[in-house]
């Protein structure tokens, strides 16, 4: 076995998996073809809130190729209720969540009937012959009216549209003082309301499920981020013995939290496959995905910040309304709560209170979307810091410097009760300012203002932190989350010296196969190419908590290290035995054991063979070197950084153009800089998209009018600026790799940087807020103060052009 | 999504195509590049029983010199229009507008004739066709007729074409030596116009001798900004006269309201973009 000389960790390796993914030589769920496989299609409600008075399937059943047509009534006894694993309070209200609506529909897009046919086309054709009678109920769309006393109720049985109210108060927690008193005593108070618009995760691969039933076990392939959680929940919801369920997440084309779910479609595919005794596939269209897969964000944030005249912040009060949509999905209630610990961000607030009320509406359920709770928090705090700076008349960057935690104050316990282990906000900010040319841009801004240039320049700042590495299991328990936050890894040492690494994380585009190989290569001194990473199949990777929340490296990667260390510990025992020396005299470097002070060596590969054949092992030592480990973190990890955005705002049209974007992120130790760069770029694209482009819009009847990619504007490369990215590297002290996580940082940081820059550009024209997405019309109206009567029909888009906006209404409930 | 079932006909000549259309009756649909038709079929917004694919009609492709005008085959793709030397020389406005249509994939498939026949008021080629006084050559069972652009666009997605008629060619009068500019306003690069302004000008001795201005997405059909044209003709080609003329851009327009823009904002955009388009056309 050759020793690797140069460390693998830190190398900008191209991703092993990319050749396969890019050339299509791979297997997405929808590519699977099983013998005798049938196809399921779902009829979805075109109305947002209604009683189902009748469903007539007689014509649909007669259609060619159709095997069965089922309604919610047919499945009521067996479908159970979809799981919510995060009851945030003891008295949280949670409605039953059927996979197929039984007698009421609560959002447009909810499935009301299913067809199974020999081909997907036949199944879809039959949908149009199912006749459903709906008796309309009042729709509930607006958060504030939903919690009014006389509000129409989404779920009358619950008696309220308020699902739960969750409070963190620093005075009660002993982490700070009373915020009301602080605000009452304050020299300066700024209060703002921000709207976090509803977003659609828009993963590239639409969801797809294939279920192969056999009398004694069920195999499900699903485009999911969470095969392990899915298996557990299927067993719990449907009462199928868990050992008889195998879930496989094959190559999965993106998720962004959108595939962190146990979906109605997974349950239904399983139920019909079992009922018919045949494999069944369901694959959604883009529009179906947008109408039924969970959405993200959607909060109304009332933020109050208090400070002394000298700019020292004294208190922060956060009042949130969070839109759950019609049902509580897997972690819906907990998403806004994850933000509770992040509103105070990198600043030293002496007093803090966070109150969040989760509200039901007749819309698609919301749940995790890239950042989940932290982008919302970061947006609010970074926006209000700019507003406070304006109020005080100081440079917003200076205000931040005055209040942030200094690098020599770590570890630092925040007013929200978290202990930030490490960080260096000064270093990241200094580097960002230098790359950005901060002073020169400020000078140009002043000049344009003075000249009354029709194109004004704005500078937006976001000095963010976030929490990654979900999560210490004890903390999750304290937050009433139903699962743990550990991760598992196992290593199989094959007789030829090659390595199979099994991880409980479930990559869906992140490049774990490459990064984990780099970690193992260094740890065991084997070539990068000799490591195969296995994941996503519950019969191969039998233990895992899957991938979300920037946890995979900070938790799963550490489990890999621990498993490798166990392999080495045993190998050392065997090597010492074979070399006939004491274990203490054996050293290990670059794949080779050597005896201290001698020239005797033994390669790891030879130890592997010896352990495998077991001809000569010490007494009591089992054959083989395989090992497994589970890592439960002690703390979260806290990436941070400084993002600076310069935008040009055309005051005549309201058009916004990002002129330059600089980000300096500190994500701790970096395993693969190329992967980190990719995550940052993608994250920035999504964060900028929230600021400028994306919004799930409903009309007054509750129909989603942005149900195609022609009107839900996901930006492409041409719409985005060149990104200048750099890093500082302050290792995390909470894990042996020193890593923090990078999956969400770009998304979390960039949204407020962009919006701050827009407001900064036109603040002198009397603008202090532009609602997201900052469309040209919104910006223009903000400048010219023409109210905000934004219509809800989308504009012309895609191949459909204007037809799209004209047909949105009809399409509302289309499949 | 999956389109409903239909019969597919691929004629080799215009005659065959016209006969296939007549045989199919009201439920027959012509397919050119399919860039608008296929999405409509997939969403099942249209459910034709017969689709007549024109892609085999090579007689309908290419740009020909007809003396005072160009004759552009309806099946000429956007990509071909962009690169055609005759278009570049005699109908620059058309080329500049075509440059802004969608993305390279769509421009390689989508056709000039398809865009005009589709008659989406947000489409970028309608206003140039109107401003250039293009004439549509339509062929049906009873023969050929020519329809000027001003009469061709009737309403949203509605043209003067009868269900059994084909658009075969478009005659575009040459405006050799004119300045031109197409100013498109949209939110993402691949999107249709929220508002677009097509301007072509002839400047002579420092004065605007002739002017054509057409507006995209300012009503159910493309709009000719006659007021602006009137205000420009005979005036010196200066910023002042352009600014003043542009204030008349939204006169007579009937702009729609949607999530990207309400009518008030569209009218405002029409004025700002007209000023920009005319200014650019003067210096081009
Ligand atoms: C993603 C995307 C973005 C786009 N963006 C833009 C844009 O920014 N600006 C823009 O202007 N366009 C845009 N388009 C539309 C594009 O320009 C299409 O090429 C055009 O709308 C239709 O042309 P086609 O040849 O594909 O016609 P088809 O889709 O084949 O046909 C469209 C309609 O016209 C009828 N038709 C076609 N040809 C004839 C004919 N010769 N005689 C009679 N009837 C006919 C068809 O029956 C059908 O009803 C976009 C399209 C897509 C898919």
CSV table of C-alpha atoms in Angstrom, one decimal, chain A residues 386 436 438 441-442 444-446 448-449 453-461 643-651 654-662 688 691-693 719-723 750-764 770 774 779 783:
chain,number,residue,atom,x,y,z
A,386,UNK,CA,-28.9,49.2,9.3
A,436,UNK,CA,-14.7,45.3,-1.8
A,438,UNK,CA,-15.4,49.9,0.8
A,441,UNK,CA,-17.5,52.8,-3.1
A,442,UNK,CA,-18.7,55.1,-0.3
A,444,UNK,CA,-18.8,57.1,-5.3
A,445,UNK,CA,-22.1,56.8,-3.5
A,446,UNK,CA,-21.7,60.3,-2.1
A,448,UNK,CA,-23.8,60.1,-7.2
A,449,UNK,CA,-26.1,61.4,-4.5
A,453,UNK,CA,-27.5,60.6,-10.7
A,454,UNK,CA,-30.5,58.6,-11.9
A,455,UNK,CA,-28.6,55.5,-11.0
A,456,UNK,CA,-27.9,55.5,-7.3
A,457,UNK,CA,-25.3,53.3,-5.6
A,458,UNK,CA,-26.0,51.4,-2.3
A,459,UNK,CA,-23.8,49.3,0.0
A,460,UNK,CA,-25.3,46.4,1.9
A,461,UNK,CA,-23.6,44.7,4.8
A,643,UNK,CA,-20.8,39.9,3.1
A,644,UNK,CA,-20.7,43.2,1.3
A,645,UNK,CA,-22.9,44.0,-1.7
A,646,UNK,CA,-23.0,47.0,-3.9
A,647,UNK,CA,-26.0,47.6,-6.0
A,648,UNK,CA,-27.0,50.1,-8.6
A,649,UNK,CA,-30.6,51.2,-8.4
A,650,UNK,CA,-32.1,52.8,-11.5
A,651,UNK,CA,-34.4,55.3,-9.8
A,654,UNK,CA,-36.7,50.7,-10.0
A,655,UNK,CA,-34.4,48.1,-11.6
A,656,UNK,CA,-31.7,46.7,-9.3
A,657,UNK,CA,-28.3,45.6,-10.5
A,658,UNK,CA,-25.8,44.0,-8.3
A,659,UNK,CA,-22.5,45.5,-9.2
A,660,UNK,CA,-20.2,43.7,-6.9
A,661,UNK,CA,-20.5,41.0,-4.2
A,662,UNK,CA,-17.8,40.1,-1.8
A,688,UNK,CA,-30.0,36.7,-3.7
A,691,UNK,CA,-34.0,39.3,-2.1
A,692,UNK,CA,-34.7,40.0,-5.7
A,693,UNK,CA,-36.7,37.3,-7.6
A,719,UNK,CA,-28.9,37.1,-13.6
A,720,UNK,CA,-26.2,36.9,-10.9
A,721,UNK,CA,-23.1,38.9,-10.5
A,722,UNK,CA,-19.5,37.7,-10.3
A,723,UNK,CA,-18.9,36.6,-6.7
A,750,UNK,CA,-26.7,37.2,1.4
A,751,UNK,CA,-30.4,38.2,1.5
A,752,UNK,CA,-30.0,41.0,4.0
A,753,UNK,CA,-26.8,42.2,2.3
A,754,UNK,CA,-28.7,42.7,-0.9
A,755,UNK,CA,-31.8,44.4,0.6
A,756,UNK,CA,-29.6,46.6,2.8
A,757,UNK,CA,-27.8,47.8,-0.3
A,758,UNK,CA,-31.0,48.7,-2.1
A,759,UNK,CA,-32.4,50.6,0.9
A,760,UNK,CA,-29.0,52.3,1.3
A,761,UNK,CA,-29.0,53.4,-2.3
A,762,UNK,CA,-32.3,55.2,-2.0
A,763,UNK,CA,-32.6,56.0,1.7
A,764,UNK,CA,-31.9,59.7,1.0
A,770,UNK,CA,-38.6,47.6,0.3
A,774,UNK,CA,-37.4,43.8,-4.4
A,779,UNK,CA,-38.5,49.6,-5.7
A,783,UNK,CA,-39.1,55.7,-4.2
